[in-house]
C-alpha positions as a printed Julia matrix, in Angstrom:
836×3 Matrix{Float64}:
  55.53  32.04  -25.06
  56.33  31.2   -21.49
  54.47  29.53  -18.7
  54.26  32.16  -15.97
  54.68  31.02  -12.4
  54.34  33.48   -9.53
  55.06  32.96   -5.87
  51.69  34.35   -4.83
  49.79  31.38   -6.24
  47.22  31.35   -3.44
  46.24  34.99   -3.75
  47.89  36.21   -6.95
  44.59  36.6    -8.77
  43.13  38.72   -5.99
  46.16  41.01   -6.02
  45.9   41.5    -9.75
  42.23  42.38   -9.48
  43.09  44.78   -6.66
  45.74  46.59   -8.68
  43.58  46.68  -11.79
  45.93  44.77  -14.09
  45.08  41.88  -16.39
  45.71  38.36  -15.14
  47.91  36.71  -17.76
  49.57  33.32  -17.85
  49.44  30.4   -15.48
  49.55  30.9   -11.72
  50.53  27.27  -11.08
  53.68  26.79   -9.04
  56.8   25.21  -10.39
  58.6   22.64   -8.23
  60.61  23.92   -5.32
  64.35  23.38   -5.37
  65.35  22.56   -1.78
  68.8   21.38   -2.78
  69.83  24.89   -3.75
  67.9   26.77   -1.07
  71.01  27.92    0.8
  73.51  28.13   -2.04
  74.07  30.42   -4.97
  73.76  27.58   -7.47
  70.53  27.47   -9.49
  68.91  24.37  -10.96
  67.72  25.58  -14.39
  65.36  22.6   -14.75
  62.97  24.04  -12.13
  62.71  27.4   -13.93
  60.13  28.14  -16.65
  61.07  26.93  -20.11
  60.89  29.66  -22.73
  60.81  28.78  -26.42
  63.57  30.11  -28.64
  62.8   32.81  -31.19
  63.73  32.02  -34.79
  66.97  33.51  -36.1
  67.2   35.55  -39.26
  69.42  33.39  -41.51
  70.77  36.41  -43.39
  71.86  38.08  -40.15
  73.45  34.91  -38.82
  75.35  34.4   -42.06
  76.63  37.96  -41.95
  77.74  37.5   -38.34
  79.7   34.41  -39.31
  81.4   36.34  -42.1
  82.3   39.16  -39.74
  83.68  36.77  -37.13
  85.86  35.12  -39.74
  87.28  38.48  -40.8
  87.8   39.97  -37.32
  91.12  39.92  -35.5
  91.36  38.56  -31.96
  92.05  42.1   -30.71
  88.9   43.31  -32.44
  86.8   40.6   -30.83
  88.08  41.42  -27.37
  87.35  45.1   -27.96
  83.73  44.34  -28.85
  83.01  42.88  -25.42
  84.26  45.94  -23.52
  82.3   49.12  -22.8
  84.11  52.28  -21.65
  82.76  55.49  -20.12
  83.04  58.69  -22.17
  84.82  60.38  -19.26
  87.63  57.81  -19.46
  88.03  57.1   -23.17
  88.68  59.11  -26.32
  87.47  58.49  -29.86
  91.03  57.65  -30.86
  91.18  54.97  -28.15
  87.88  53.52  -29.39
  89.57  53.17  -32.78
  92.83  51.72  -31.48
  91.24  49.24  -29.08
  88.23  48.33  -31.3
  85.79  48.99  -28.46
  82.25  47.79  -29.07
  80.37  50.24  -26.87
  80.56  53.35  -24.74
  78.33  54.72  -22.01
  77.87  57.88  -20.06
  77.71  57.27  -16.33
  75.49  59.44  -14.17
  78.25  62.02  -13.81
  79.78  61.7   -17.28
  78.89  64.26  -19.9
  80.35  65.78  -23.07
  83.24  68.0   -22.1
  82.8   67.08  -18.45
  79.87  69.52  -18.13
  76.76  68.13  -16.43
  74.64  70.71  -18.27
  76.24  70.34  -21.7
  73.75  71.37  -24.42
  72.05  68.74  -26.53
  74.12  69.62  -29.59
  77.28  68.61  -27.73
  75.81  65.19  -27.02
  75.09  64.71  -30.71
  78.54  65.91  -31.74
  80.12  63.52  -29.24
  78.06  60.64  -30.63
  79.28  61.48  -34.13
  82.91  61.59  -32.99
  82.83  58.17  -31.36
  80.93  56.67  -34.29
  83.44  58.08  -36.77
  86.3   56.59  -34.77
  84.71  53.14  -34.83
  84.24  53.35  -38.61
  87.7   54.67  -39.47
  89.42  52.25  -41.88
  91.92  49.85  -40.33
  93.55  47.76  -43.0
  91.37  44.82  -44.01
  89.51  44.59  -40.7
  85.72  44.97  -40.96
  84.23  48.17  -39.56
  81.82  47.63  -36.69
  79.82  50.64  -35.46
  79.92  51.51  -31.79
  76.73  51.76  -29.71
  76.16  54.17  -26.83
  74.26  53.27  -23.66
  72.72  55.7   -21.2
  70.65  55.49  -18.01
  67.42  56.89  -19.42
  65.44  55.81  -16.37
  62.78  58.54  -16.22
  63.08  60.09  -19.63
  66.33  61.12  -21.31
  67.26  62.42  -17.9
  70.95  63.2   -18.47
  70.26  65.97  -20.97
  69.23  69.54  -20.16
  65.74  70.3   -21.43
  64.59  66.69  -21.84
  61.2   65.62  -20.51
  61.45  64.17  -17.0
  58.77  61.59  -16.32
  57.8   60.35  -12.85
  60.2   57.79  -11.47
  59.01  54.19  -11.6
  57.61  54.17   -8.07
  55.03  56.72   -9.22
  54.29  54.88  -12.45
  53.68  51.73  -10.42
  51.01  53.59   -8.46
  49.38  54.64  -11.75
  48.75  51.03  -12.84
  48.51  51.97  -16.5
  50.45  49.77  -18.97
  49.55  51.95  -21.95
  50.94  54.99  -20.15
  54.37  53.39  -19.72
  54.33  52.31  -23.38
  53.89  55.92  -24.44
  56.57  57.06  -21.99
  58.99  54.51  -23.44
  58.28  55.75  -26.97
  58.74  59.4   -26.0
  62.0   58.62  -24.2
  63.36  56.79  -27.24
  62.64  59.73  -29.54
  64.38  62.2   -27.22
  67.39  59.87  -27.05
  67.5   59.77  -30.84
  67.6   63.56  -30.9
  71.03  63.41  -29.26
  72.3   60.42  -31.26
  72.15  57.81  -28.48
  70.77  54.4   -29.41
  70.73  52.21  -26.29
  68.73  52.76  -23.08
  69.7   51.16  -19.78
  66.0   50.72  -19.0
  63.58  49.42  -17.85
  64.43  48.59  -14.25
  62.37  45.52  -13.35
  63.35  45.23   -9.7
  60.84  43.84   -7.22
  61.65  45.82   -4.07
  61.25  44.01   -0.76
  62.99  46.42    1.64
  62.36  50.16    1.35
  65.69  51.07    2.93
  67.22  50.35   -0.47
  68.49  53.5    -2.17
  67.04  52.37   -5.51
  63.51  51.71   -4.26
  62.1   54.46   -6.49
  63.5   52.69   -9.56
  61.18  49.75   -8.9
  57.51  49.73   -9.86
  56.29  47.68   -6.9
  56.97  45.32   -4.02
  55.42  42.33   -5.84
  56.09  41.01   -9.36
  52.65  41.66  -10.82
  53.03  45.33  -11.8
  56.58  45.12  -13.23
  55.52  41.99  -15.11
  52.51  43.79  -16.58
  54.68  46.79  -17.46
  57.69  44.99  -18.95
  56.22  44.31  -22.38
  54.66  47.73  -23.04
  57.72  49.61  -21.79
  60.16  47.49  -23.8
  57.94  47.86  -26.88
  57.67  51.58  -26.3
  61.45  51.87  -26.34
  62.23  49.3   -29.04
  59.05  49.04  -31.1
  57.32  45.72  -31.69
  59.26  42.73  -32.97
  58.56  42.17  -36.62
  57.73  45.8   -37.33
  59.8   47.74  -39.86
  60.99  50.24  -37.24
  61.91  47.71  -34.55
  65.11  48.99  -32.86
  65.51  51.79  -35.42
  63.87  55.02  -36.55
  62.12  56.4   -33.45
  63.22  53.43  -31.33
  66.32  52.33  -29.41
  67.69  49.16  -27.83
  66.21  48.48  -24.36
  67.83  46.82  -21.35
  65.98  44.76  -18.75
  67.79  45.27  -15.44
  69.2   44.23  -12.98
  69.22  40.46  -13.27
  68.53  39.08  -10.66
  67.27  39.79   -7.15
  68.6   43.35   -6.83
  65.53  44.41   -4.86
  65.73  41.5    -2.44
  69.06  42.04   -0.7
  69.37  41.63    3.05
  68.69  44.89    4.84
  67.91  46.64    1.56
  71.64  47.08    0.98
  72.5   48.22   -2.52
  74.79  45.73   -4.25
  74.18  43.41   -1.3
  73.27  39.75   -0.93
  69.83  38.27   -1.65
  69.65  35.52    0.96
  66.78  33.27   -0.01
  65.9   29.95   -1.53
  65.77  29.37   -5.25
  61.98  29.16   -5.25
  61.65  32.68   -3.87
  64.34  34.04   -6.19
  62.57  32.53   -9.18
  58.96  33.29   -8.29
  59.39  36.77   -6.84
  62.03  38.29   -9.09
  62.12  36.56  -12.47
  58.57  37.01  -13.95
  59.21  40.58  -15.24
  62.27  39.37  -17.16
  60.31  36.69  -18.95
  57.8   39.33  -20.04
  60.64  41.58  -21.22
  62.22  38.77  -23.24
  58.85  37.93  -24.79
  58.65  41.58  -25.86
  62.03  41.26  -27.57
  64.38  42.97  -25.09
  67.8   42.82  -26.72
  70.03  43.35  -23.7
  69.85  42.4   -20.06
  72.0   44.08  -17.42
  73.46  41.88  -14.73
  72.98  42.95  -11.12
  75.75  44.19   -8.84
  74.21  42.05   -6.12
  74.82  38.49   -4.97
  72.58  35.52   -4.4
  73.49  33.57   -1.27
  77.02  34.9    -1.43
  77.65  34.39   -5.15
  77.99  37.59   -7.2
  75.57  37.69  -10.1
  78.42  38.79  -12.4
  79.96  35.36  -11.82
  76.87  33.15  -11.48
  77.01  30.8   -14.45
  73.96  28.83  -13.32
  71.78  31.93  -13.74
  73.5   33.85  -16.55
  74.06  30.86  -18.8
  71.97  28.06  -17.32
  68.75  30.02  -16.85
  68.93  33.15  -19.01
  70.6   31.73  -22.1
  69.82  28.02  -22.06
  66.5   27.69  -20.22
  65.06  30.97  -21.46
  66.79  30.96  -24.86
  67.78  34.62  -24.65
  69.65  35.46  -27.87
  70.63  39.07  -27.15
  73.58  40.0   -24.93
  74.23  40.31  -21.21
  75.94  43.54  -20.18
  77.56  44.13  -16.82
  77.0   47.02  -14.46
  79.59  49.62  -13.49
  82.75  47.56  -12.78
  80.46  44.93  -11.28
  82.72  42.14  -12.51
  85.33  43.31  -10.01
  83.24  41.91   -7.15
  83.44  38.32   -8.39
  85.57  36.02   -6.28
  89.14  36.07   -7.54
  88.57  39.1    -9.76
  89.56  42.74   -9.87
  88.03  45.44  -12.02
  90.91  45.03  -14.46
  91.14  41.24  -14.56
  88.12  38.96  -14.57
  87.83  36.11  -17.08
  85.42  34.47  -14.61
  82.6   36.85  -15.59
  82.84  36.13  -19.29
  83.13  32.42  -18.57
  79.95  32.65  -16.47
  78.05  34.16  -19.39
  78.65  37.92  -19.32
  78.89  39.16  -22.91
  79.95  42.77  -22.41
  81.97  44.15  -19.52
  80.92  47.58  -18.35
  84.41  48.8   -17.5
  84.03  52.58  -17.33
  87.5   53.51  -16.13
  89.11  50.07  -16.0
  88.62  49.21  -19.66
  92.19  49.56  -20.91
  93.83  47.18  -18.48
  90.82  44.86  -18.67
  91.28  44.76  -22.44
  94.91  43.74  -21.97
  94.22  41.0   -19.42
  91.22  39.63  -21.32
  93.26  39.43  -24.53
  95.93  37.52  -22.6
  93.37  35.13  -21.13
  92.02  34.29  -24.58
  95.53  33.8   -25.92
  96.48  31.38  -23.14
  93.16  29.52  -23.18
  91.91  30.68  -19.78
  88.92  32.21  -21.59
  87.9   29.81  -24.38
  87.7   31.21  -27.89
  84.27  29.65  -28.28
  82.96  31.73  -25.35
  84.49  34.9   -26.81
  82.98  34.19  -30.23
  79.56  33.56  -28.67
  79.69  36.89  -26.8
  80.75  38.77  -29.94
  78.07  36.99  -32.0
  75.39  38.15  -29.59
  76.62  41.75  -29.67
  76.84  41.76  -33.47
  73.37  40.23  -33.7
  71.86  43.13  -31.78
  73.82  45.69  -33.78
  72.66  44.14  -37.06
  69.06  43.9   -35.89
  69.22  47.56  -34.9
  70.54  48.54  -38.33
  73.56  50.45  -37.04
  75.81  49.07  -39.78
  73.74  50.93  -42.38
  72.44  53.82  -40.28
  75.29  56.24  -40.88
  76.58  58.72  -38.34
  74.18  59.49  -35.47
  73.47  63.03  -36.68
  72.19  61.64  -40.0
  69.64  59.31  -38.43
  65.9   60.0   -37.98
  65.07  62.61  -35.3
  68.72  63.57  -34.76
  69.22  67.27  -34.11
  65.5   68.0   -33.73
  66.07  69.76  -30.44
  62.52  71.06  -30.34
  61.47  67.5   -29.45
  63.4   67.64  -26.17
  60.78  68.64  -23.67
  58.38  69.25  -26.54
  54.68  70.02  -25.86
  53.39  66.51  -26.57
  55.94  64.84  -24.34
  55.42  67.32  -21.52
  51.66  66.81  -21.77
  52.24  63.07  -21.46
  54.47  63.59  -18.43
  51.86  65.85  -16.81
  49.2   63.2   -17.35
  51.53  60.6   -15.81
  51.93  62.79  -12.72
  48.16  63.07  -12.36
  47.8   59.29  -12.49
  50.64  58.59  -10.05
  49.52  60.64   -7.03
  48.16  58.69   -4.05
  45.82  60.37   -1.57
  46.4   58.96    1.92
  44.3   61.35    3.99
  41.5   63.8     3.21
  39.83  64.88    6.44
  36.47  66.58    6.02
  36.85  66.24    2.23
  39.31  69.11    2.21
  40.34  68.23   -1.33
  39.78  69.32   -3.98
  40.78  72.9    -3.22
  38.95  75.86   -4.7
  41.44  77.6    -7.05
  39.57  80.91   -6.81
  40.56  81.4    -3.17
  43.7   82.55   -1.37
  46.3   79.8    -1.42
  49.56  79.79    0.56
  52.34  77.54   -0.74
  55.26  76.56    1.54
  58.03  74.01    1.89
  61.46  73.55    0.32
  60.04  71.26   -2.37
  57.47  73.75   -3.63
  59.6   75.64   -6.14
  62.33  73.08   -6.69
  62.38  71.06   -9.94
  65.52  69.22   -8.87
  63.96  67.98   -5.65
  60.72  66.93   -7.33
  62.72  65.03   -9.96
  64.99  63.07   -7.61
  68.16  61.16   -8.45
  69.34  60.36  -11.98
  68.53  63.91  -13.05
  71.34  65.66  -14.97
  73.78  64.28  -12.4
  74.03  60.82  -10.85
  72.66  61.94   -7.48
  70.37  64.61   -8.93
  72.2   67.25   -6.9
  74.39  70.28   -7.62
  72.1   71.7   -10.3
  70.42  75.09  -10.68
  66.97  76.23  -11.73
  68.43  77.31  -15.07
  69.22  73.66  -15.78
  65.49  72.93  -16.07
  64.31  75.17  -18.95
  61.4   72.86  -19.86
  60.17  72.16  -16.34
  57.42  73.52  -14.16
  57.79  73.42  -10.4
  54.84  72.43   -8.23
  54.53  76.05   -7.12
  54.43  77.24  -10.73
  51.7   74.73  -11.48
  49.69  75.88   -8.47
  50.12  79.52   -9.45
  48.98  78.7   -13.0
  45.79  76.99  -11.77
  44.95  79.67   -9.22
  45.5   82.63  -11.53
  43.36  81.02  -14.21
  40.49  80.82  -11.71
  40.9   84.4   -10.46
  42.4   83.48   -7.1
  45.66  84.52   -5.47
  48.64  82.28   -4.73
  51.53  83.24   -2.46
  54.85  81.43   -2.13
  56.43  81.56    1.32
  58.78  78.66    1.9
  58.66  79.08    5.69
  54.85  79.2     5.74
  54.58  82.72    7.13
  51.88  85.04    5.82
  50.55  88.55    6.28
  47.09  87.93    4.79
  45.38  84.84    6.17
  44.99  82.21    3.42
  41.95  80.05    2.8
  44.18  77.0     2.55
  47.86  76.09    2.56
  49.91  73.57    0.6
  53.23  72.44    2.11
  55.59  70.57   -0.26
  58.49  68.73    1.36
  60.31  65.41    1.38
  63.51  63.56    0.62
  66.41  65.32   -1.06
  67.66  63.64   -4.24
  69.87  60.55   -4.09
  70.78  57.53   -6.19
  71.94  53.97   -5.65
  73.79  53.15   -2.43
  74.0   56.79   -1.39
  70.27  56.51   -0.8
  70.5   53.42    1.42
  69.03  54.12    4.87
  69.24  52.51    8.3
  65.44  52.73    8.57
  62.47  54.32    6.83
  61.61  56.97    9.37
  61.35  60.45    7.87
  62.43  63.48    9.88
  62.22  67.13    8.86
  61.86  69.49   11.8
  61.36  72.6     9.68
  58.53  71.21    7.55
  56.84  69.64   10.55
  56.98  72.96   12.41
  55.4   74.7     9.41
  52.56  72.16    9.27
  51.95  72.39   13.0
  51.93  76.18   12.96
  49.35  76.24   10.17
  47.24  73.65   11.96
  47.41  75.64   15.19
  46.2   78.69   13.27
  43.22  76.72   11.98
  44.27  76.93    8.33
  43.28  73.86    6.28
  46.55  72.37    5.08
  47.59  69.87    2.43
  50.9   68.01    2.79
  52.51  67.05   -0.52
  55.23  64.53    0.23
  58.08  63.97   -2.25
  59.86  60.67   -1.72
  61.5   57.74   -3.41
  59.9   55.22   -1.06
  57.05  54.71    1.37
  58.13  56.18    4.72
  56.99  56.53    8.31
  55.52  60.04    8.45
  53.03  59.79   11.31
  53.78  63.26   12.77
  53.22  64.83    9.34
  49.98  62.92    8.81
  48.73  64.16   12.18
  49.69  67.76   11.38
  47.89  67.92    8.02
  44.27  67.79    6.91
  45.1   66.09    3.62
  48.22  64.12    2.72
  49.39  63.3    -0.8
  52.16  60.85   -1.69
  53.55  62.55   -4.79
  56.67  60.34   -5.14
  59.18  61.94   -7.55
  56.97  63.45  -10.25
  59.67  64.84  -12.54
  59.54  68.0   -14.6
  55.77  68.52  -14.64
  54.79  69.93  -11.27
  51.59  71.2   -12.84
  50.27  67.64  -12.74
  50.26  67.83   -8.95
  48.39  71.12   -9.01
  45.82  69.78  -11.51
  44.7   67.11   -9.06
  44.81  69.29   -5.94
  42.36  71.67   -7.62
  40.08  68.96   -8.94
  40.84  68.97  -12.67
  41.34  65.26  -12.2
  40.46  62.91   -9.35
  43.1   60.85   -7.58
  43.76  57.59   -9.41
  46.98  56.33   -7.86
  47.03  53.34   -5.53
  49.96  52.2    -3.45
  52.28  49.72   -5.13
  54.32  49.69   -1.9
  52.79  49.02    1.52
  53.02  52.1     3.75
  54.81  51.5     7.08
  53.11  51.73   10.45
  56.36  52.35   12.36
  59.79  53.73   11.49
  61.42  50.31   11.79
  58.86  48.52    9.59
  61.43  48.52    6.81
  60.29  45.44    4.96
  56.52  45.18    4.9
  55.06  43.44    1.86
  51.64  42.08    1.0
  51.63  38.36    1.64
  53.77  38.6     4.77
  52.65  36.28    7.56
  51.97  39.19    9.94
  51.09  41.84    7.39
  50.16  45.01    9.27
  51.01  48.22    7.39
  49.5   51.62    8.08
  48.13  51.72    4.52
  48.0   48.44    2.6
  49.18  47.67   -0.9
  46.51  48.97   -3.28
  45.29  51.72   -0.94
  44.41  55.11   -2.36
  41.54  57.51   -1.7
  39.46  59.46   -4.19
  37.73  62.75   -3.47
  34.55  60.88   -2.59
  36.24  58.4    -0.26
  36.25  58.53    3.51
  39.46  60.42    4.22
  39.53  60.78    8.02
  42.42  59.26    9.93
  42.72  58.7    13.67
  45.6   60.38   15.49
  48.68  58.25   15.01
  51.49  57.53   17.5
  54.47  59.78   16.85
  57.22  58.01   18.78
  59.94  56.94   16.44
  61.59  53.55   16.95
  65.27  53.56   17.83
  67.12  54.36   14.62
  69.59  51.76   13.46
  73.27  52.55   13.1
  74.37  53.94    9.79
  76.21  50.89    8.47
  79.58  50.99    6.72
  79.32  54.71    5.94
  79.63  55.7     9.61
  83.21  55.21   10.79
  82.93  57.52   13.8
  80.07  59.79   14.87
  78.29  61.06   17.98
  81.3   60.3    20.15
  81.66  56.64   19.27
  82.7   54.36   16.42
  80.06  53.08   14.02
  78.27  49.79   14.49
  80.65  46.83   14.68
  83.7   49.06   15.1
  86.08  49.9    17.95
  88.67  52.6    18.64
  92.02  51.0    19.45
  95.31  52.69   20.38
  98.93  51.73   20.83
 102.14  50.94   19.09
 102.17  49.02   15.8
 101.2   45.4    16.31
  99.92  45.98   19.85
  96.68  47.93   19.62
  94.23  47.84   22.52
  91.38  49.81   24.06
  93.55  51.25   26.83
  97.29  50.86   26.16
  98.45  53.31   28.79
  99.38  57.0    28.39
 103.05  56.64   27.47
 102.59  56.83   23.69
  98.97  57.78   22.99
  95.8   58.6    24.89
  92.13  59.23   23.96
  89.42  60.91   26.01
  85.9   62.19   25.32
  85.51  65.74   24.06
  82.66  68.13   23.32
  81.85  69.89   20.08
  78.11  70.51   19.72
  76.99  68.18   22.51
  78.44  66.48   25.53
  81.11  63.92   24.59
  80.15  63.91   20.9
  83.83  63.8    19.88
  87.1   62.2    20.91
  90.42  63.93   21.65
  93.52  61.91   20.79
  97.03  62.87   21.85
 100.36  61.42   20.73
 103.21  61.97   23.19
 106.03  61.91   20.65
 107.85  59.19   22.62
 107.58  56.64   19.81
 105.5   55.46   16.88
 101.82  55.16   17.87
  98.55  54.52   16.07
  94.9   55.44   16.6
  92.73  53.06   14.6
  89.07  52.36   14.15
  88.88  48.65   13.48
  86.04  46.37   12.44
  84.75  43.22   14.09
  84.46  41.87   10.54
  86.06  43.17    7.38
  83.84  45.16    5.02
  83.76  45.33    1.24
  84.09  48.98    0.17
  84.45  48.23   -3.54
  81.12  49.78   -4.5
  81.92  52.92   -2.48
  85.32  53.21   -4.17
  83.77  52.68   -7.61
  81.19  55.32   -6.76
  83.77  58.04   -6.1
  83.06  58.19   -2.38
  85.63  59.54    0.04
  86.76  59.11    3.62
  85.77  62.42    5.16
  87.11  63.52    8.53
  85.95  66.47   10.63
  88.64  67.38   13.12
  90.42  70.16   14.93
  94.2   70.24   15.36
  94.99  71.3    18.92
  98.75  70.73   18.7
 100.36  70.53   15.25
 102.44  67.47   14.33
 106.16  67.47   14.98
 106.79  64.56   12.59
 105.17  63.05    9.53
 101.63  61.71   10.01
 100.16  58.84    7.99
  96.45  58.43    7.24
  95.85  54.78    6.35
  93.39  51.94    5.86
  94.14  48.32    6.68
  92.91  45.31    4.73
  94.11  42.35    6.78
  97.53  41.02    7.65
 100.31  42.62    5.61
  97.8   44.74    3.7
  97.97  48.48    4.29
  97.89  51.69    2.31
  97.69  55.43    2.89
  99.19  58.9     2.62
 101.22  61.5     4.5
  98.98  64.29    5.81
 101.33  66.33    8.0
 101.12  69.37    5.71
  97.31  69.35    5.87
  97.33  69.17    9.66
  99.9   71.96    9.97
  97.69  74.23    7.84
  94.62  73.26    9.85
  96.39  74.08   13.12
  96.93  77.66   12.0
  93.19  78.35   12.02
  92.35  76.57   15.29
  88.97  75.87   13.68
  87.2   72.67   12.76
  88.55  71.31    9.49
  87.2   68.85    6.96
  89.59  66.48    5.19
  88.23  64.31    2.38
  90.3   61.72    0.5
  88.76  59.58   -2.27
  88.58  55.87   -1.49
  90.08  55.13   -4.87
  93.25  56.83   -3.64
  93.53  54.25   -0.86
  92.92  51.53   -3.45
  95.72  52.9    -5.63
  97.92  53.02   -2.54
  97.55  49.26   -2.15
  94.41  48.77   -0.06
  92.28  45.78   -1.04
  88.86  47.43   -0.83
  87.11  44.06   -0.67
  88.41  43.32    2.85
  88.9   46.55    4.79
  89.15  45.77    8.5
  90.39  49.18    9.67
  88.84  52.05    7.65
  90.74  54.71    9.62
  94.26  54.65   11.02
  96.36  57.67   12.02
 100.0   57.05   12.86
 102.94  59.25   13.87
 106.12  59.04   15.9
 105.97  62.72   16.77
 103.8   64.8    19.01
 100.23  65.52   17.84
  96.9   66.41   19.43
  93.61  66.34   17.49
  89.91  66.24   18.28
  87.92  64.01   15.92
  84.25  64.86   15.53
  83.28  62.48   12.73
  84.65  60.1    10.13
  82.32  59.03    7.36
  82.38  57.46    3.93
  80.42  59.94    1.86
  80.06  61.69   -1.46
  82.17  64.77   -0.75
  81.55  68.3    -1.97
  85.27  68.54   -2.68
  88.46  66.7    -1.81
  91.81  67.82   -0.49
  93.93  65.11   -2.08
  93.9   63.97   -5.68
  95.44  60.54   -6.19
  97.89  60.1    -9.02
């Protein structure tokens, strides 16, 4: 067991009593570590000491025998994980790969809605490849990892549980244990044996696009949840079905500090002292290890400038030596490529730091080649390779995959009736009921009487995709249809079910209009789905003119109105609170919208309490209990019941000045993004105003005054228009995430010579493409045109994405006249150029 040490020593006990969770372990502080307070180097001696678990001698002996019989090529293959969209079963065989995964947008046959049977068939094919005889080499079964973060959420028909932000509000450890167990069974149905869950992030800035993946803003709730959720997925250590039968391998992620990055930037830098890093972010991992978690995923993020994928002091010094973790450390999606001196295809530094398995979705083949070379020349010591392989084999042997047979022959495989089965959906519906937080209930409006006339409005009312959020069938949770949710009930459908059963009438009108006056109205609205960095925000102010107008119109008509807010974070919603009589934070409830309806109509009282402090203003992005000047609108632990006093004074509705959009905004609203400038001129002599001989820029109008810029090339010589940065920016994560540079422009005069679209990455570092043909076609229409080119194409053209200092350059020696309305780095609907 471990001595627990939490940062909130002075008031930790009171928080735990407030949230209704058991107080376990010591609250005494460990020594501070001032020497490492501004560096990325940890001192393991000031971290808790965790006792080692005993090894199984038979397993260790078998590992030693396997290692002795394996070839070097086989060992290297074991430490590399490829994505199913970028690898074939035959390549798994030829390169001896140890694991595969399906990324958020990777599915059997490239179909996001592939049926469950195709998942199982794919699992069989990869397993068979790994077991195909190869001379005298031992056969080592492959394992398959998937982001099962709110159920088996990649598969059509699976049960979709509330995202973690809602489960944190529920404060029910037994509930998450049962959710873990149900998720594991549904994974087994499709032959997958390794879950990239649970996420144990402690989220300190709600601008982060992964806020909803975290249970809370303090470590208490994720620490209390880690053991039951890991045991739900894996079973209990020592039990006969641990890691097998109805269970799978779990992954505690993302180690460490992913929820503490500056500005809430995904994959950013956690700038803090070692004491804060240890006491705020590590307690949930200790609980997960005590529960027997067999894998830990390393965070994309950095600590004081040092990428976690290369931080030996934490990966080896703390996790493996101080905490005696004997499973394996897996990377995140090409995360090793961010380590200093590394690329996605060449990074011995990560393995040397303690990473045991590279997650190299599309970079695996070249990474295999370079890693093999580094072992052969001694750059990566054989002892480190053998240790990584030993850890991977240990988990595989513990999980019984050597004897399990093909995935379709294992327990629960092919039992498709268990996907979204009645018991699991009932559990999900109960979880929804427990997760809802009532923020306002003026005049005790709730519960509603189901026997009356109920109007239901809002774009989230009959929308299972929106209520489920990101990581739902696709990475972002977008581009799906209602038919993709055969085992789901929308919130509207749940309301209709409750009202009809009581003899009332329910009407769905998304715009809130009605012909027969209702007794009450329910308006369901909120954030559209997103995931990871595509959900990062400049602030936490919510705007939705249409939904606000609907609420205000109903209020003006004197109709009692409930606002049901769908979101992946606590947000500033003062205008919506003012415009509603009751306000419910429903988070991202998943497939069971009926759980929302059950509580609105009083079948269950509200039980949820905030695990994130609710902001008072739109720029109160990082407000956490324990702050020196803690002043939220609703504090951590707040949540009304039907009997509580639910009135709320009128709130100020003026939104604070929104921050600029960060690296995603290259040009918008008539000006370059924050920290960027538009420069013109001939190569090597760019300036703000070079004179009109070669190139000129002037404001232009599209939808508003001077919201665009018109740029003209005279044709008298080579000239460039460039948006340059005050400081270079790392666009590696955006390139890895399949984002694109998207331009909205109009061609006023077509080009008379070739035109190059480029990015610059410092001195003598440039890459791009000819786009004259695109511009000539666009000129024919005289309309606004969108051009989107994947960032990875610039990378393949020679741009170092780690140090982009000019994200947009347009150059030509001929005549050209364009009007640029916007330039953004986005997830495009489609692209016009496919890189080879």
